[in-house]
mmCIF file of C-alpha atoms and ligand atoms in Angstrom:
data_model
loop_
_atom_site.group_PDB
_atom_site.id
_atom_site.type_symbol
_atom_site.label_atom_id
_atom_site.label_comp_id
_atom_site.label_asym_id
_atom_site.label_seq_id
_atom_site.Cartn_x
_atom_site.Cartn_y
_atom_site.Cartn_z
ATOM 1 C CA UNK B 207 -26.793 -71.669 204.898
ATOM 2 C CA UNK B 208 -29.878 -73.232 202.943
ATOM 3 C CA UNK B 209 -29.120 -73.042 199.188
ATOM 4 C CA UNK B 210 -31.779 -70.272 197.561
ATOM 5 C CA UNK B 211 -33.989 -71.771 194.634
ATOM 6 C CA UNK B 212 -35.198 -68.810 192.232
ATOM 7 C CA UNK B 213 -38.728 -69.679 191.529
ATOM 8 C CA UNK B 214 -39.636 -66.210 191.074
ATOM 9 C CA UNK B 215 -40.202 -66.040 186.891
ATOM 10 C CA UNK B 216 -38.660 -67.576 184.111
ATOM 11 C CA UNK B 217 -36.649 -64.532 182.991
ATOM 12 C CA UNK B 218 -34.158 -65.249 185.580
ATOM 13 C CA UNK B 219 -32.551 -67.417 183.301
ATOM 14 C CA UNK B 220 -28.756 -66.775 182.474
ATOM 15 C CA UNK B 221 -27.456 -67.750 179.317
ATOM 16 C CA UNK B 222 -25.253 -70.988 178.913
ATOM 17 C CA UNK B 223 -21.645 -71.400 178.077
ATOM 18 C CA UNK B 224 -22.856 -72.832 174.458
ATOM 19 C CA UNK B 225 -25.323 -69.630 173.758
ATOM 20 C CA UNK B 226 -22.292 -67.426 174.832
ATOM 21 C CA UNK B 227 -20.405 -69.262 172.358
ATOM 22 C CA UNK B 228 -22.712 -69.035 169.913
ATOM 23 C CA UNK B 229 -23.036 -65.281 170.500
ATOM 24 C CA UNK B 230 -19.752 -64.732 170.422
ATOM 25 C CA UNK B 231 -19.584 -66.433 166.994
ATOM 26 C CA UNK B 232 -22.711 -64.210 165.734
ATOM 27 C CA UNK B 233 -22.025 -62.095 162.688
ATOM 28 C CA UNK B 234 -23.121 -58.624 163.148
ATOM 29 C CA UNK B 235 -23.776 -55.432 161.474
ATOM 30 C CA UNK B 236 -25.731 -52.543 161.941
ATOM 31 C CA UNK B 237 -29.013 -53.546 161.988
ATOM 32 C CA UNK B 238 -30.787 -50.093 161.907
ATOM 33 C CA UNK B 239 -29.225 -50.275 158.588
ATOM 34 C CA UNK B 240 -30.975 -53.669 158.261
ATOM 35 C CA UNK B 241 -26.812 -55.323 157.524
ATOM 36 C CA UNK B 242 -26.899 -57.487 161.204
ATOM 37 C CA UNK B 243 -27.527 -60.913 159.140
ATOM 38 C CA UNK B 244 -28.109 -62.669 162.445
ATOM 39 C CA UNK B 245 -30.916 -60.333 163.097
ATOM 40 C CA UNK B 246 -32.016 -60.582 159.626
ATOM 41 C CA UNK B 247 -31.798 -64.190 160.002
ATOM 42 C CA UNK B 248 -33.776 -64.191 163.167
ATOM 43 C CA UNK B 249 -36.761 -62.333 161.781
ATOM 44 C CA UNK B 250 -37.091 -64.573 158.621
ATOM 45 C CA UNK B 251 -36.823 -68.025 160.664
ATOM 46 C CA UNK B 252 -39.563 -66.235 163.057
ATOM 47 C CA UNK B 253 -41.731 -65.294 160.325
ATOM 48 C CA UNK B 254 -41.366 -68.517 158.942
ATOM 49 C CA UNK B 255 -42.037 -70.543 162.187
ATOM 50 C CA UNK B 256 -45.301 -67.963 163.103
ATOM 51 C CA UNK B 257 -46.360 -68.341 159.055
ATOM 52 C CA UNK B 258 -46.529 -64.528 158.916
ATOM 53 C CA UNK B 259 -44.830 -62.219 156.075
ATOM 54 C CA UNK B 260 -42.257 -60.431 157.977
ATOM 55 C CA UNK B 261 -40.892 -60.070 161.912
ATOM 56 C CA UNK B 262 -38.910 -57.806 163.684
ATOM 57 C CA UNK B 263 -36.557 -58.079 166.703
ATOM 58 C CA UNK B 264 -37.288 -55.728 169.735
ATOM 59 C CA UNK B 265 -35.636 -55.263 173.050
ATOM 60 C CA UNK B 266 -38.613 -56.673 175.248
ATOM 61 C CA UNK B 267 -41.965 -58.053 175.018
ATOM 62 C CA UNK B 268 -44.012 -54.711 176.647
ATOM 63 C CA UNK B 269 -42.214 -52.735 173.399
ATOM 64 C CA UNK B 270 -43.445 -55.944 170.663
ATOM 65 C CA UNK B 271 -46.732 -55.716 172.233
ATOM 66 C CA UNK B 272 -46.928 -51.734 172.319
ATOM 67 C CA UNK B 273 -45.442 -51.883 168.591
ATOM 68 C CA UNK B 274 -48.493 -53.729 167.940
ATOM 69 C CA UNK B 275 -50.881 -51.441 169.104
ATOM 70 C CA UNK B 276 -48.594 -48.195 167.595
ATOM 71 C CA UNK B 277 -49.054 -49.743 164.556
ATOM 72 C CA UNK B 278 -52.613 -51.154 164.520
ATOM 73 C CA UNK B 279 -54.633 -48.293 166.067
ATOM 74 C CA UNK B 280 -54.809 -44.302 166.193
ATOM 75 C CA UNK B 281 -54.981 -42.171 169.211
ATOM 76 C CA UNK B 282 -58.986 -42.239 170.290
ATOM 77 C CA UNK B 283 -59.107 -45.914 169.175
ATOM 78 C CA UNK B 284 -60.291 -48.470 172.039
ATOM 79 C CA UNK B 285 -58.195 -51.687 172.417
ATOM 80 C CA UNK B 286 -60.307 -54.684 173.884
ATOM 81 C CA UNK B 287 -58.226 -57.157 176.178
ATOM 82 C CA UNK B 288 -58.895 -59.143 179.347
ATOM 83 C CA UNK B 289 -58.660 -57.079 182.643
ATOM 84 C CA UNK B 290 -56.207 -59.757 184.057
ATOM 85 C CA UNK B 291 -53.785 -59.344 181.208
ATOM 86 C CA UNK B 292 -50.178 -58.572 180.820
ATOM 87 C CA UNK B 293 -50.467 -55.509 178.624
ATOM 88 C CA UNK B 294 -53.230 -54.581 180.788
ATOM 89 C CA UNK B 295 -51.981 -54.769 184.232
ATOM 90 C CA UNK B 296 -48.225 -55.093 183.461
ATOM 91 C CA UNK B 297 -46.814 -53.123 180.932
ATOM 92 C CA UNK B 298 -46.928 -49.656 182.216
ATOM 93 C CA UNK B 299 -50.028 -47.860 181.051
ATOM 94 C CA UNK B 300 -47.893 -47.665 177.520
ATOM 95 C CA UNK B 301 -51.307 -48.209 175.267
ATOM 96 C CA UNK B 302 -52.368 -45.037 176.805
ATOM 97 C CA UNK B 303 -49.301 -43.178 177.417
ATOM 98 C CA UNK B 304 -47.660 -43.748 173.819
ATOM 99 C CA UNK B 305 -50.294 -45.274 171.580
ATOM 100 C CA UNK B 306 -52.651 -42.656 173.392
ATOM 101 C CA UNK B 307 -55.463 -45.305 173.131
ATOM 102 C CA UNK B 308 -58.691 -46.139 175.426
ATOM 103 C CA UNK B 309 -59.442 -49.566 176.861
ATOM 104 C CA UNK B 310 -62.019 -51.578 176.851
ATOM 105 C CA UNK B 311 -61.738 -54.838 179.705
ATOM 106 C CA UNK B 312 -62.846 -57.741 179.294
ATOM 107 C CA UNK B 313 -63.745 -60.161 181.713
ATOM 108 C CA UNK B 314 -65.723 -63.602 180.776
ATOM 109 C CA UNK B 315 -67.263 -66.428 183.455
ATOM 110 C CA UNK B 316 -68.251 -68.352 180.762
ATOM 111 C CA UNK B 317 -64.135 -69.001 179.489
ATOM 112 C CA UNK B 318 -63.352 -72.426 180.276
ATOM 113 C CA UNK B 319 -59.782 -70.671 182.036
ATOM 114 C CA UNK B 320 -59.390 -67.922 183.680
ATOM 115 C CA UNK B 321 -57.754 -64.914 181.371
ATOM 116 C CA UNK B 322 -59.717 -66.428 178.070
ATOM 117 C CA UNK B 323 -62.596 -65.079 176.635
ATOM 118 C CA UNK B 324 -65.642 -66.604 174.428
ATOM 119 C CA UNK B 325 -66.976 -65.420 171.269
ATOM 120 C CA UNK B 326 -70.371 -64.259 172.410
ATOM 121 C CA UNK B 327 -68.251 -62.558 175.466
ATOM 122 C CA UNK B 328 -66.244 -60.772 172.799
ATOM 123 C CA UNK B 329 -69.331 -59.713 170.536
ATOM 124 C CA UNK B 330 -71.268 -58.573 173.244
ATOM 125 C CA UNK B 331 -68.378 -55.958 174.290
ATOM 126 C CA UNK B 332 -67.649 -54.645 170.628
ATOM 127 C CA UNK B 333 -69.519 -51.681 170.820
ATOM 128 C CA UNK B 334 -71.275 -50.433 167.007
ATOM 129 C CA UNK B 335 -70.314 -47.324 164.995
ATOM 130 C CA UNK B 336 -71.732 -44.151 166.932
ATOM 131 C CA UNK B 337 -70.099 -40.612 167.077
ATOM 132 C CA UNK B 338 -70.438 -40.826 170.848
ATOM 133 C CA UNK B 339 -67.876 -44.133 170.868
ATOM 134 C CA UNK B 340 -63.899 -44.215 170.581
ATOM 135 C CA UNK B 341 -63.867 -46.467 167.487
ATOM 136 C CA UNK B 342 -62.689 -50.011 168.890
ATOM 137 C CA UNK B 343 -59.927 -50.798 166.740
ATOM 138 C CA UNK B 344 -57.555 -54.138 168.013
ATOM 139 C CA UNK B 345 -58.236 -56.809 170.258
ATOM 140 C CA UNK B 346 -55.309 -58.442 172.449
ATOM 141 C CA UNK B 347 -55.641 -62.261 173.674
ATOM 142 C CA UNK B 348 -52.774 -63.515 175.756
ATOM 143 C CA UNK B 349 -51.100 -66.783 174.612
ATOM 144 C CA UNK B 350 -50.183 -68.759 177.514
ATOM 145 C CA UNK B 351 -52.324 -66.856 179.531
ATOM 146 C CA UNK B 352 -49.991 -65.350 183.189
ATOM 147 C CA UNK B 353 -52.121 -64.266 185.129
ATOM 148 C CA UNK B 354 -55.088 -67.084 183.908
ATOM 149 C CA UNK B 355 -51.912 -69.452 185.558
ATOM 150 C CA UNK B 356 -50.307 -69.907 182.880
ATOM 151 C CA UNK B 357 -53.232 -71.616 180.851
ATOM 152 C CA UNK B 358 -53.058 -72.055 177.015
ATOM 153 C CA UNK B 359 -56.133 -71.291 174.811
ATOM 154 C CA UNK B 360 -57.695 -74.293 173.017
ATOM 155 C CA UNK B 361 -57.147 -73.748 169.688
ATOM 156 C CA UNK B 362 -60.680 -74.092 168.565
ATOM 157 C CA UNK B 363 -61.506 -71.055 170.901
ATOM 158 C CA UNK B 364 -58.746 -69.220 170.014
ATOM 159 C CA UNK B 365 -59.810 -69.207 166.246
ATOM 160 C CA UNK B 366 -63.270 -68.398 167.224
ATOM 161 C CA UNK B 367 -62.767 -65.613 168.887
ATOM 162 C CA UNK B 368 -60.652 -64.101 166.740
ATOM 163 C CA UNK B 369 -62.888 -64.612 164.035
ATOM 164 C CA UNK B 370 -65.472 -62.823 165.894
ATOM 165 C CA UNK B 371 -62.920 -59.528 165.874
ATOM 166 C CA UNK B 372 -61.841 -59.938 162.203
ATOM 167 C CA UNK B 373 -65.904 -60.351 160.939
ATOM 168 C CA UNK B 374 -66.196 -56.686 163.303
ATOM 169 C CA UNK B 375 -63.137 -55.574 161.137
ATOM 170 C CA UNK B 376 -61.144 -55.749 164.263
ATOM 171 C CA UNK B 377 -57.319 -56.563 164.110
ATOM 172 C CA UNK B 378 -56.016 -59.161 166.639
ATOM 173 C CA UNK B 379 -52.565 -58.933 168.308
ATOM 174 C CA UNK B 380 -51.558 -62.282 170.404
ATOM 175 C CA UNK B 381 -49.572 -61.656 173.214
ATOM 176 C CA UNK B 382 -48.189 -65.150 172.971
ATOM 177 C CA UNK B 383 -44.784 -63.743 175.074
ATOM 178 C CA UNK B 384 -44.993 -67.585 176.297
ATOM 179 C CA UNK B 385 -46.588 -68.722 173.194
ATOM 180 C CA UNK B 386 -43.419 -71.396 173.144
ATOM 181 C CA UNK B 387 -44.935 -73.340 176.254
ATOM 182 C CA UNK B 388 -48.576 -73.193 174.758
ATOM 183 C CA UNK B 389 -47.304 -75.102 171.437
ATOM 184 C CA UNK B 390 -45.356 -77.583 173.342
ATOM 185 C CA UNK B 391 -47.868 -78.052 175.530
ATOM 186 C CA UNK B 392 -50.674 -78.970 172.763
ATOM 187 C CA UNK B 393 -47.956 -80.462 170.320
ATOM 188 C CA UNK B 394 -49.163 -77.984 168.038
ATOM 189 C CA UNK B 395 -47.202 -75.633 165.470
ATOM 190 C CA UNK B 396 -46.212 -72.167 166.229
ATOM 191 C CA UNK B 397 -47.798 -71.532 162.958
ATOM 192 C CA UNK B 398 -51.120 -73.067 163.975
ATOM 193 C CA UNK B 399 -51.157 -70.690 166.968
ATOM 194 C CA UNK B 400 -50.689 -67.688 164.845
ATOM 195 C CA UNK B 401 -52.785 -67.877 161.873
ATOM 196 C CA UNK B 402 -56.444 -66.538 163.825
ATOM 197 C CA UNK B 403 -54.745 -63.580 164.427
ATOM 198 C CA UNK B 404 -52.787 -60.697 162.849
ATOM 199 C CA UNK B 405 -50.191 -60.286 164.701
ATOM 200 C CA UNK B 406 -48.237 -61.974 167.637
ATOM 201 C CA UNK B 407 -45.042 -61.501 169.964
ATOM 202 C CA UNK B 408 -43.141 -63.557 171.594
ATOM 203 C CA UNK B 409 -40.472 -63.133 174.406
ATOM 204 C CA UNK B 410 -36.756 -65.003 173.661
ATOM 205 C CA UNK B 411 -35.785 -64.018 176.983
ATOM 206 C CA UNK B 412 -38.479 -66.110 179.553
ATOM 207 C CA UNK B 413 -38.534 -69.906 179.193
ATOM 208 C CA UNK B 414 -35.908 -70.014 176.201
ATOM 209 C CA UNK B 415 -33.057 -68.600 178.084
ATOM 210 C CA UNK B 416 -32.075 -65.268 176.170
ATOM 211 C CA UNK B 417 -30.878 -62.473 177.819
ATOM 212 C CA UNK B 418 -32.143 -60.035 176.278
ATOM 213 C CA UNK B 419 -35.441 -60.109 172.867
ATOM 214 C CA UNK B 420 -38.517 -60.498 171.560
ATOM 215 C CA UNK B 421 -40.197 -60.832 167.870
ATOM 216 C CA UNK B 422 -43.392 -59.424 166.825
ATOM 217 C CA UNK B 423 -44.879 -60.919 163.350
ATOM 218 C CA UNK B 424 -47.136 -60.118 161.338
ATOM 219 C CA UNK B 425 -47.933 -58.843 158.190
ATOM 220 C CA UNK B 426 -45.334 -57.219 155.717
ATOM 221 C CA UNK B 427 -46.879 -53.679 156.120
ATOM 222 C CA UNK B 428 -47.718 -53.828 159.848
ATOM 223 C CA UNK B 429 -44.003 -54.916 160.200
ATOM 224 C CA UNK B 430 -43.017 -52.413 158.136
ATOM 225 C CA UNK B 431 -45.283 -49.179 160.512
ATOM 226 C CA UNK B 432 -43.574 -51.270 163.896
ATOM 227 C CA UNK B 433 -39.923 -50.685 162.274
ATOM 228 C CA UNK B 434 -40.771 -46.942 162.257
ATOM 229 C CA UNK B 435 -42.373 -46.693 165.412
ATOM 230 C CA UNK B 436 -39.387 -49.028 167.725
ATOM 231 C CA UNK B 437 -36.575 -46.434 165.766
ATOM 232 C CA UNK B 438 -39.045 -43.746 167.529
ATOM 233 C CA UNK B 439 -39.155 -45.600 170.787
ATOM 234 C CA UNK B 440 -35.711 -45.368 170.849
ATOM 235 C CA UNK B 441 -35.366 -49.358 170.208
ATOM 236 C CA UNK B 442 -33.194 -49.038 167.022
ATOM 237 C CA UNK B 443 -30.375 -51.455 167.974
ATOM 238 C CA UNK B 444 -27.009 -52.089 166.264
ATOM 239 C CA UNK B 445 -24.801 -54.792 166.239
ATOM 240 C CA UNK B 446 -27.777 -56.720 167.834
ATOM 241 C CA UNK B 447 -26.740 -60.132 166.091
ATOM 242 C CA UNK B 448 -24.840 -60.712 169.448
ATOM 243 C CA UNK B 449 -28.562 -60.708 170.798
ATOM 244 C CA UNK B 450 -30.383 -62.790 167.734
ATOM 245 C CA UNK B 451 -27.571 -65.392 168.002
ATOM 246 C CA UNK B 452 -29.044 -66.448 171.313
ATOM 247 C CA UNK B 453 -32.729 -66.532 170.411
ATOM 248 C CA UNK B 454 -31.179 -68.441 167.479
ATOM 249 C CA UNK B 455 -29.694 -70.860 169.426
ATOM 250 C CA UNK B 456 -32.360 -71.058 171.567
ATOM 251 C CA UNK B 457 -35.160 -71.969 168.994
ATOM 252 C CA UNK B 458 -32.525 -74.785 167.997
ATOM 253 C CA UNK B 459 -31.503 -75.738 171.615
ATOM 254 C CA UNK B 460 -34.088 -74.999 174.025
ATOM 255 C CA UNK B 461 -37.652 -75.369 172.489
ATOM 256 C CA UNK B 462 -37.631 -78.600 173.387
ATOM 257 C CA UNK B 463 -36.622 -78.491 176.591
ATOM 258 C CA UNK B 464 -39.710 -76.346 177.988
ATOM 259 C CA UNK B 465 -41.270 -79.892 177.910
ATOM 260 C CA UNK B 466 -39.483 -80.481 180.855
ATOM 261 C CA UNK B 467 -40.449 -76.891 182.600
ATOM 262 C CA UNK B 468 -43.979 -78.359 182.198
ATOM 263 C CA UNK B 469 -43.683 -81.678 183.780
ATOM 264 C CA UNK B 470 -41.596 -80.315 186.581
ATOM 265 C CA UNK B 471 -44.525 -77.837 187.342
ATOM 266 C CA UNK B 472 -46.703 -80.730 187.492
ATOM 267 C CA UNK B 473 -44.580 -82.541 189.709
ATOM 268 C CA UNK B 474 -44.365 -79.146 192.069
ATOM 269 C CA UNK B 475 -48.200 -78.755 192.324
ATOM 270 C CA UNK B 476 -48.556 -82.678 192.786
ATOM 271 C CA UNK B 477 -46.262 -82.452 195.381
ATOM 272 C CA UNK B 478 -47.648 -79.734 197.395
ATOM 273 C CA UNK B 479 -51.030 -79.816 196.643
ATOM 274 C CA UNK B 480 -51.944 -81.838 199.983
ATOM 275 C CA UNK B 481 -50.509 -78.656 202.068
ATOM 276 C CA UNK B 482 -52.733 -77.452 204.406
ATOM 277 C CA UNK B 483 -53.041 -73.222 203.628
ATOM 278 C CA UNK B 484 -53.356 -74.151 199.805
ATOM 279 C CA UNK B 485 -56.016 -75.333 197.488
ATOM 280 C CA UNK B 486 -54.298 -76.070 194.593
ATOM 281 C CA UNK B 487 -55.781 -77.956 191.606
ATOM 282 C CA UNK B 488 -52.626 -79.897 189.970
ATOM 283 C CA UNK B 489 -54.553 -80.054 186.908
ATOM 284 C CA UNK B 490 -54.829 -76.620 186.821
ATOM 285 C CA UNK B 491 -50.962 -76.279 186.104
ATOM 286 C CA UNK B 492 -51.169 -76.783 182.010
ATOM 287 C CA UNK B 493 -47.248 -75.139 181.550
ATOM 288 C CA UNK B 494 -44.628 -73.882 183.617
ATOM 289 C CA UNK B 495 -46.659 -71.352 186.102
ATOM 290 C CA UNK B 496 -47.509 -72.811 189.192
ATOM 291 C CA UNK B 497 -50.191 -70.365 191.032
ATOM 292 C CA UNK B 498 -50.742 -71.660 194.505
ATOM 293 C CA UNK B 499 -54.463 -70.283 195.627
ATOM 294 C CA UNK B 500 -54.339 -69.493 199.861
ATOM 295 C CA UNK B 501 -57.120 -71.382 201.522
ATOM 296 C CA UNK B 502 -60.166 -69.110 203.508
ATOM 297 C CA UNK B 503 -58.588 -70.917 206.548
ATOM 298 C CA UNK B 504 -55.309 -69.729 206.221
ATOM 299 C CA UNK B 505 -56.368 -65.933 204.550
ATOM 300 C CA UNK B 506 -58.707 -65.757 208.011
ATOM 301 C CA UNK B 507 -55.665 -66.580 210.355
ATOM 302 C CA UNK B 508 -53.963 -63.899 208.927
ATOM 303 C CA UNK B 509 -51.547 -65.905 206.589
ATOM 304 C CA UNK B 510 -52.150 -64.439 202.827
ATOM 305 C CA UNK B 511 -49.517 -64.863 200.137
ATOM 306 C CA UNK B 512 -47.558 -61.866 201.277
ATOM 307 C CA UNK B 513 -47.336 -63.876 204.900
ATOM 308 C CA UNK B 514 -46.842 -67.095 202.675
ATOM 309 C CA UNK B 515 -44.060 -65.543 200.184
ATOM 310 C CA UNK B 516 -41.795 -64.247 202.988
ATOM 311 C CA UNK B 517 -42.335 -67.815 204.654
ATOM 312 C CA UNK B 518 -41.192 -69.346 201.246
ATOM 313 C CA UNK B 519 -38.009 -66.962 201.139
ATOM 314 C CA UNK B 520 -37.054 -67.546 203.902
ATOM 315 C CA UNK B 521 -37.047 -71.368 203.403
ATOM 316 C CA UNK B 522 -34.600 -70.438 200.368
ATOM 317 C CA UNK B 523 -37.294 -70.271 197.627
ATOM 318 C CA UNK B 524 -37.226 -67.146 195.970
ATOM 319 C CA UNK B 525 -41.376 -66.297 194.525
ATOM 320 C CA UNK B 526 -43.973 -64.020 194.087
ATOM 321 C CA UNK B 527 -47.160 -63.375 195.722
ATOM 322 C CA UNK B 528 -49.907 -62.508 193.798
ATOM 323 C CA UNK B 529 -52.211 -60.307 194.611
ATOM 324 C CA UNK B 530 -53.131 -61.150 198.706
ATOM 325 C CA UNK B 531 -54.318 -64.739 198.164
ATOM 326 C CA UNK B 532 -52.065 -66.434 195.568
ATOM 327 C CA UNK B 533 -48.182 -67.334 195.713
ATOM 328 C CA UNK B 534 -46.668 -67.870 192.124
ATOM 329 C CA UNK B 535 -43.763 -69.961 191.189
ATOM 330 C CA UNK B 536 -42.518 -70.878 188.219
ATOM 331 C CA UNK B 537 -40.395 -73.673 186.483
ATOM 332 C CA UNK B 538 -37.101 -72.661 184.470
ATOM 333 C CA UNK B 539 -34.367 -73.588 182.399
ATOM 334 C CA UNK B 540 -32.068 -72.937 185.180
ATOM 335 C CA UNK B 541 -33.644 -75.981 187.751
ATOM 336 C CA UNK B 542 -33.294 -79.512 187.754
ATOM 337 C CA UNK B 543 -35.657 -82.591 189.257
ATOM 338 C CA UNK B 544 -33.483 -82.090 192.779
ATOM 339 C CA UNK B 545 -34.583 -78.648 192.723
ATOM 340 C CA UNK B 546 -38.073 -79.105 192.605
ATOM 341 C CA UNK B 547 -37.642 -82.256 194.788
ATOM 342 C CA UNK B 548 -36.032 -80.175 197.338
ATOM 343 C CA UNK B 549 -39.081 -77.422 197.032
ATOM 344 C CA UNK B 550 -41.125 -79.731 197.640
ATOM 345 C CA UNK B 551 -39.690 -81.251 200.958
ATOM 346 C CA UNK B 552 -39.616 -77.416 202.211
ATOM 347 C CA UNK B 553 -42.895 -76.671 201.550
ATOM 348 C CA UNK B 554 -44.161 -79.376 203.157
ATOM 349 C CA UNK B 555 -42.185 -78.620 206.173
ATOM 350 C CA UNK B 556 -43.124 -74.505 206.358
ATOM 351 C CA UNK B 557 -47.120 -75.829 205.954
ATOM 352 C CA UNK B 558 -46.563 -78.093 208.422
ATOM 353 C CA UNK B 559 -46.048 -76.244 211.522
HETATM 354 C C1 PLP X 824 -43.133 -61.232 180.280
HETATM 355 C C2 PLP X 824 -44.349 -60.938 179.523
HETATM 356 C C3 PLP X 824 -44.389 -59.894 178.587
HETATM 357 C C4 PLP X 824 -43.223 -58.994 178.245
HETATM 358 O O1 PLP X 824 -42.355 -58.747 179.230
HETATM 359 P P1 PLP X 824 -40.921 -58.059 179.011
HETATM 360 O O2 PLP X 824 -40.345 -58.177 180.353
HETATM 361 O O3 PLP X 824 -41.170 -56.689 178.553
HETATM 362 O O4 PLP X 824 -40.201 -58.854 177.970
HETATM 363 C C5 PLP X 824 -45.564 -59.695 177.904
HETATM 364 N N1 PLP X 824 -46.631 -60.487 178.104
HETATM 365 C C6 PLP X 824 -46.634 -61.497 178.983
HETATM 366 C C7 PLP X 824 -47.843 -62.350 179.135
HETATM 367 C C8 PLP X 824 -45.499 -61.756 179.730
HETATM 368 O O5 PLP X 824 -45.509 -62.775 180.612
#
């Protein structure tokens, strides 16, 4: 029996013995009561470490995110986000289901990365005041971008095209779920990251190991409307201290750490990139996502990422393929170097043949 290697997402992570200690240490209360102090704890370090007024803990990232757009827009209103992104393509239709709001998709060949968007390719899309037009209300960008491969926004770009939003009284939600990986990876505050925009989420549960969380920050009032609207989702939680404790420990533990997701990607995507069916770009590999691109060779012969994913299982490496013509995998708190050395030596072999 080959031993199986989960490359398939970074939420497969399972909390370590010293984060179960450490939840099983947490102080609790009831935190719809706002008495959990690790909760209340969590969303004042988070607000601190985003530089926003307030935060508050949710269950995942799709309910931060759709908090952000309950408590940003109106029914009618028209959210503007990239067609490749997560809330988008990912999340369940909630922005029109829930929030009861239009989209408007964005797509830009003039972004340096795929999944960003310029200035000029924001403006041109904000549509003016008419009676004939939803009123566009909040704009999403997606900090590291998934689908874009996991890339990170330059920060320059990032602050211009919010800016463009805000000066079209806009507001501007981040969906920075692996915002962690985009500061390590530019050695640049979470802070930094956050102030162009209003508000922003981020997911405990991905590359820092939780089981189970996400923030959303922002200002004191927003905050305040998203508190409301999660006890109407249902997402009023209790004694969830047990659940802060690990994103505690985690911003402590494991921030770090996702430095070492990132090189091991690289390593992955330097490794393979000489494989036959692919044509993958190691320098296009700027975190922990590793999306391998099917060569027209290979899609012509009949071998697309579906044939390429269930070639990859069965070599023992769990993944994802995306779409017909990419195969993802991704680096993870739960893999070592011999892992990814080992991945490497199999996918060498299966692209041999
Ligand atoms: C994972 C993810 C989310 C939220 O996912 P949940 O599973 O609901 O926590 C949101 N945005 C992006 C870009 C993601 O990768």
């Amino acid at each position: 029996m080959i031993r199986t290697i989960d490359f398939r997402s970074d939420t497969v992570t399972r909390p370590t013995a010293a984060m179960r200690d450490a939840m099983c240490r947490a102080e609790v209360g009831d935190d719809v009561m706002r008495e959990d102090p690790a909760v209340n704890a969590l969303e004042e370090r988070s607000a601190q470490l985003f530089g926003k007024e307030a935060a508050l803990f949710t269950p995942s990232g799709t309910m931060a995110n759709l908090l952000a757009i309950l408590s940003q827009t109106s029914p009618g209103d028209e959210i503007l986000l990239h067609r490749e992104s997560h809330i988008y393509y990912y999340e369940a239709g909630g922005y029109a289901a829930i929030a009861g709001c239009g989209v408007r998709l964005l797509h830009d060949a003039a972004a340096p990365k795929p999944g960003l968007i310029t200035p000029s390719g924001l403006e041109a899309e904000i549509r003016p005041k008419d009676d004939h037009f939803p009123t566009p209300k909040l704009v999403t960008l997606e900090n590291t971008h998934n689908r874009g491969g996991g890339v990170v926004w330059p920060l320059d770009l990032l602050g211009a095209t919010a800016q463009v939003a805000k000066r079209r009284g806009l507001h501007v939600h981040l969906d920075g779920s692996r915002i962690w990986n985009a500061s390590i990876a530019l050695d640049v505050p979470l802070a930094e990251l956050a102030r162009p925009v209003d508000t922003i989420s981020g997911c405990f549960s991905k590359g820092l190991g939780c089981p189970v969380g996400s923030i959303l920050a922002g200002p004191r009032d927003v905050i305040d409307r998203a508190r409301h609207r999660r006890k109407m989702l249902g997402g009023g939680m209790r004694q969830a201290g047990v659940l802060a404790a690990a994103a505690l420990y985690a911003l402590d533990h494991h921030l770090a750490l996702l430095a070492d997701d990132h090189r091991r990607a690289r390593t992955l995507a330097n490794g393979i990139a000489g494989c036959a069916p692919f044509e993958l770009d190691p320098a296009s590999v700027e975190t922990n996502l590793v999306y391998i691109p099917i060569n027209a060779e290979s899609m012509h012969a009949g071998r697309d990422a579906v044939y390429w994913e269930a070639r990859f299982v069965e070599a023992g490496l769990l993944c994802y393929a995306e779409g017909n013509d990419r195969v993802r995998l991704v680096t993870h708190l739960d893999l070592n170097d011999e892992n990814i050395a080992e991945a490497i030596d199999r996918i060498r072999r299966i692209t041999a043949d």
